[in-house]
């Protein structure tokens, strides 16, 4: 089976695919996190801020993973991703294949999250709030416009044993 795509996937296409799963996961994760945080008394909010941030990250990545089958169903502006089998037929992702794609999309994002978290914790100890906010904002931009789309491109162009993604 030839694993090369009929059309190579560009950065803008990978960003669209990433955004199609990212924004719903972010929205639902933020909503549920705010609902959970609203149950806390106001005076305890700061002491639970780390847990609240962790809850959002878990909800975001869970939502992101659950929306991966959407990648192969959604028609994007100007292109579509097709899951193609060895015999040339198009089909949906099986749960095992879904997990493989999810791992390849989530791993680079989790690594970035770890690096930004370590940097933010080191800056929080120094007490420089402006620098901490800048690093946090920079991490979000790198995630949104760099690591997220590149992770999608990596997962889509990666050779799999039983299928491939074809850009149509």
mmCIF file of C-alpha atoms in Angstrom:
data_model
loop_
_atom_site.group_PDB
_atom_site.id
_atom_site.type_symbol
_atom_site.label_atom_id
_atom_site.label_comp_id
_atom_site.label_asym_id
_atom_site.label_seq_id
_atom_site.Cartn_x
_atom_site.Cartn_y
_atom_site.Cartn_z
ATOM 1 C CA UNK A 1 0.000 0.000 0.000
ATOM 2 C CA UNK A 2 1.323 3.406 -0.943
ATOM 3 C CA UNK A 3 1.234 5.480 2.242
ATOM 4 C CA UNK A 4 1.780 8.853 0.615
ATOM 5 C CA UNK A 5 -1.284 11.106 0.514
ATOM 6 C CA UNK A 6 -2.763 12.024 -2.840
ATOM 7 C CA UNK A 7 -2.328 15.651 -1.753
ATOM 8 C CA UNK A 8 0.173 16.661 0.896
ATOM 9 C CA UNK A 9 -1.352 18.207 4.003
ATOM 10 C CA UNK A 10 -0.357 21.832 4.477
ATOM 11 C CA UNK A 11 -0.107 23.729 7.741
ATOM 12 C CA UNK A 12 -3.396 25.568 7.206
ATOM 13 C CA UNK A 13 -5.217 22.271 6.600
ATOM 14 C CA UNK A 14 -3.714 20.691 9.698
ATOM 15 C CA UNK A 15 -4.727 23.777 11.699
ATOM 16 C CA UNK A 16 -8.329 23.439 10.475
ATOM 17 C CA UNK A 17 -8.427 19.772 11.461
ATOM 18 C CA UNK A 18 -6.910 20.578 14.865
ATOM 19 C CA UNK A 19 -9.324 23.458 15.439
ATOM 20 C CA UNK A 20 -12.353 21.304 14.518
ATOM 21 C CA UNK A 21 -11.669 19.064 17.509
ATOM 22 C CA UNK A 22 -9.996 21.613 19.748
ATOM 23 C CA UNK A 23 -12.601 24.372 20.069
ATOM 24 C CA UNK A 24 -15.504 22.100 21.115
ATOM 25 C CA UNK A 25 -13.251 20.307 23.615
ATOM 26 C CA UNK A 26 -12.010 23.634 24.988
ATOM 27 C CA UNK A 27 -15.533 25.081 25.254
ATOM 28 C CA UNK A 28 -17.027 22.072 27.033
ATOM 29 C CA UNK A 29 -13.942 21.682 29.244
ATOM 30 C CA UNK A 30 -14.066 25.347 30.261
ATOM 31 C CA UNK A 31 -17.810 25.230 30.936
ATOM 32 C CA UNK A 32 -17.567 22.101 33.102
ATOM 33 C CA UNK A 33 -14.520 23.464 34.924
ATOM 34 C CA UNK A 34 -16.325 26.710 35.721
ATOM 35 C CA UNK A 35 -19.321 24.753 36.949
ATOM 36 C CA UNK A 36 -17.094 22.679 39.235
ATOM 37 C CA UNK A 37 -15.229 25.786 40.460
ATOM 38 C CA UNK A 38 -18.505 27.550 41.242
ATOM 39 C CA UNK A 39 -19.213 24.869 43.839
ATOM 40 C CA UNK A 40 -16.194 25.993 45.865
ATOM 41 C CA UNK A 41 -16.454 28.781 48.434
ATOM 42 C CA UNK A 42 -14.778 31.954 47.152
ATOM 43 C CA UNK A 43 -12.179 31.990 49.935
ATOM 44 C CA UNK A 44 -10.975 28.480 48.941
ATOM 45 C CA UNK A 45 -10.754 29.186 45.200
ATOM 46 C CA UNK A 46 -7.066 30.135 45.248
ATOM 47 C CA UNK A 47 -6.025 27.065 47.231
ATOM 48 C CA UNK A 48 -7.726 24.832 44.652
ATOM 49 C CA UNK A 49 -6.444 26.700 41.571
ATOM 50 C CA UNK A 50 -3.951 23.963 40.664
ATOM 51 C CA UNK A 51 -6.678 21.296 40.859
ATOM 52 C CA UNK A 52 -9.057 23.458 38.830
ATOM 53 C CA UNK A 53 -6.421 23.918 36.117
ATOM 54 C CA UNK A 54 -5.728 20.192 36.131
ATOM 55 C CA UNK A 55 -9.435 19.425 35.817
ATOM 56 C CA UNK A 56 -9.659 21.664 32.752
ATOM 57 C CA UNK A 57 -6.662 19.950 31.114
ATOM 58 C CA UNK A 58 -8.151 16.487 31.731
ATOM 59 C CA UNK A 59 -11.527 17.560 30.324
ATOM 60 C CA UNK A 60 -9.905 19.273 27.339
ATOM 61 C CA UNK A 61 -7.791 16.273 26.354
ATOM 62 C CA UNK A 62 -10.655 13.838 26.953
ATOM 63 C CA UNK A 63 -12.903 15.940 24.731
ATOM 64 C CA UNK A 64 -10.172 16.240 22.137
ATOM 65 C CA UNK A 65 -9.737 12.458 22.021
ATOM 66 C CA UNK A 66 -13.480 11.821 21.865
ATOM 67 C CA UNK A 67 -13.765 14.145 18.861
ATOM 68 C CA UNK A 68 -11.032 12.481 16.784
ATOM 69 C CA UNK A 69 -13.509 10.443 14.681
ATOM 70 C CA UNK A 70 -14.932 13.821 13.618
ATOM 71 C CA UNK A 71 -11.708 14.419 11.676
ATOM 72 C CA UNK A 72 -12.594 11.732 9.170
ATOM 73 C CA UNK A 73 -16.291 12.670 8.952
ATOM 74 C CA UNK A 74 -16.154 16.430 8.624
ATOM 75 C CA UNK A 75 -15.856 18.170 5.295
ATOM 76 C CA UNK A 76 -13.383 20.996 5.657
ATOM 77 C CA UNK A 77 -13.285 23.984 3.359
ATOM 78 C CA UNK A 78 -11.505 22.724 0.259
ATOM 79 C CA UNK A 79 -10.532 19.248 1.468
ATOM 80 C CA UNK A 80 -11.584 16.176 3.383
ATOM 81 C CA UNK A 81 -9.714 13.457 5.288
ATOM 82 C CA UNK A 82 -10.595 9.930 4.263
ATOM 83 C CA UNK A 83 -9.691 6.785 6.236
ATOM 84 C CA UNK A 84 -8.579 4.413 3.496
ATOM 85 C CA UNK A 85 -8.007 0.667 3.941
ATOM 86 C CA UNK A 86 -5.397 -1.462 2.148
ATOM 87 C CA UNK A 87 -7.989 -2.595 -0.394
ATOM 88 C CA UNK A 88 -8.813 1.028 -1.262
ATOM 89 C CA UNK A 89 -12.159 1.217 0.536
ATOM 90 C CA UNK A 90 -13.027 4.127 2.810
ATOM 91 C CA UNK A 91 -14.335 3.479 6.313
ATOM 92 C CA UNK A 92 -14.486 4.758 9.877
ATOM 93 C CA UNK A 93 -11.730 4.370 12.457
ATOM 94 C CA UNK A 94 -11.960 1.310 14.698
ATOM 95 C CA UNK A 95 -11.520 1.928 18.452
ATOM 96 C CA UNK A 96 -7.924 0.622 18.307
ATOM 97 C CA UNK A 97 -7.088 2.892 15.371
ATOM 98 C CA UNK A 98 -8.818 5.776 17.124
ATOM 99 C CA UNK A 99 -6.533 5.216 20.130
ATOM 100 C CA UNK A 100 -3.411 5.183 17.918
ATOM 101 C CA UNK A 101 -4.372 8.448 16.247
ATOM 102 C CA UNK A 102 -5.328 9.977 19.609
ATOM 103 C CA UNK A 103 -1.955 9.049 21.089
ATOM 104 C CA UNK A 104 -0.098 10.664 18.200
ATOM 105 C CA UNK A 105 -2.157 13.835 18.479
ATOM 106 C CA UNK A 106 -2.130 14.099 22.283
ATOM 107 C CA UNK A 107 1.510 13.224 23.039
ATOM 108 C CA UNK A 108 3.166 16.372 21.588
ATOM 109 C CA UNK A 109 0.503 18.536 23.225
ATOM 110 C CA UNK A 110 1.027 16.842 26.592
ATOM 111 C CA UNK A 111 4.793 17.336 26.291
ATOM 112 C CA UNK A 112 4.279 21.055 25.631
ATOM 113 C CA UNK A 113 1.881 21.241 28.578
ATOM 114 C CA UNK A 114 4.527 19.649 30.801
ATOM 115 C CA UNK A 115 7.250 22.062 29.702
ATOM 116 C CA UNK A 116 5.008 25.129 30.120
ATOM 117 C CA UNK A 117 3.785 23.873 33.508
ATOM 118 C CA UNK A 118 7.319 23.403 34.814
ATOM 119 C CA UNK A 119 8.331 26.851 33.548
ATOM 120 C CA UNK A 120 5.186 28.420 35.050
ATOM 121 C CA UNK A 121 5.768 26.770 38.428
ATOM 122 C CA UNK A 122 9.366 27.966 38.492
ATOM 123 C CA UNK A 123 8.225 31.494 37.648
ATOM 124 C CA UNK A 124 5.435 31.338 40.241
ATOM 125 C CA UNK A 125 8.051 30.635 42.893
ATOM 126 C CA UNK A 126 9.985 33.707 41.791
ATOM 127 C CA UNK A 127 6.892 35.852 42.330
ATOM 128 C CA UNK A 128 6.981 37.678 38.964
ATOM 129 C CA UNK A 129 3.297 37.645 37.968
ATOM 130 C CA UNK A 130 3.743 39.466 34.652
ATOM 131 C CA UNK A 131 6.411 37.072 33.447
ATOM 132 C CA UNK A 132 4.286 34.123 34.574
ATOM 133 C CA UNK A 133 1.304 35.447 32.610
ATOM 134 C CA UNK A 134 3.495 36.029 29.544
ATOM 135 C CA UNK A 135 4.873 32.477 29.604
ATOM 136 C CA UNK A 136 1.374 31.074 30.046
ATOM 137 C CA UNK A 137 0.032 33.125 27.121
ATOM 138 C CA UNK A 138 3.004 32.180 24.946
ATOM 139 C CA UNK A 139 2.379 28.508 25.762
ATOM 140 C CA UNK A 140 -1.240 28.827 24.600
ATOM 141 C CA UNK A 141 -0.175 30.461 21.327
ATOM 142 C CA UNK A 142 2.472 27.804 20.694
ATOM 143 C CA UNK A 143 -0.152 25.148 21.374
ATOM 144 C CA UNK A 144 -2.802 26.715 19.141
ATOM 145 C CA UNK A 145 -0.636 27.632 16.159
ATOM 146 C CA UNK A 146 2.334 25.287 16.444
ATOM 147 C CA UNK A 147 2.218 22.068 18.398
ATOM 148 C CA UNK A 148 -1.500 21.293 17.932
ATOM 149 C CA UNK A 149 -1.529 21.538 14.118
ATOM 150 C CA UNK A 150 1.848 19.803 13.854
ATOM 151 C CA UNK A 151 0.558 16.961 16.036
ATOM 152 C CA UNK A 152 -2.415 16.540 13.691
ATOM 153 C CA UNK A 153 -0.128 16.580 10.652
ATOM 154 C CA UNK A 154 2.113 13.999 12.330
ATOM 155 C CA UNK A 155 -0.877 11.751 13.105
ATOM 156 C CA UNK A 156 -2.385 12.089 9.630
ATOM 157 C CA UNK A 157 0.839 11.491 7.684
ATOM 158 C CA UNK A 158 2.105 8.724 9.994
ATOM 159 C CA UNK A 159 2.060 5.267 8.366
ATOM 160 C CA UNK A 160 -0.344 2.854 10.085
ATOM 161 C CA UNK A 161 -0.503 -0.910 9.563
ATOM 162 C CA UNK A 162 -4.138 -1.250 8.440
ATOM 163 C CA UNK A 163 -5.108 2.150 7.084
ATOM 164 C CA UNK A 164 -3.955 5.566 6.008
ATOM 165 C CA UNK A 165 -5.449 9.025 5.911
ATOM 166 C CA UNK A 166 -5.899 10.418 2.450
ATOM 167 C CA UNK A 167 -6.383 14.134 1.847
ATOM 168 C CA UNK A 168 -9.043 14.563 -0.785
#
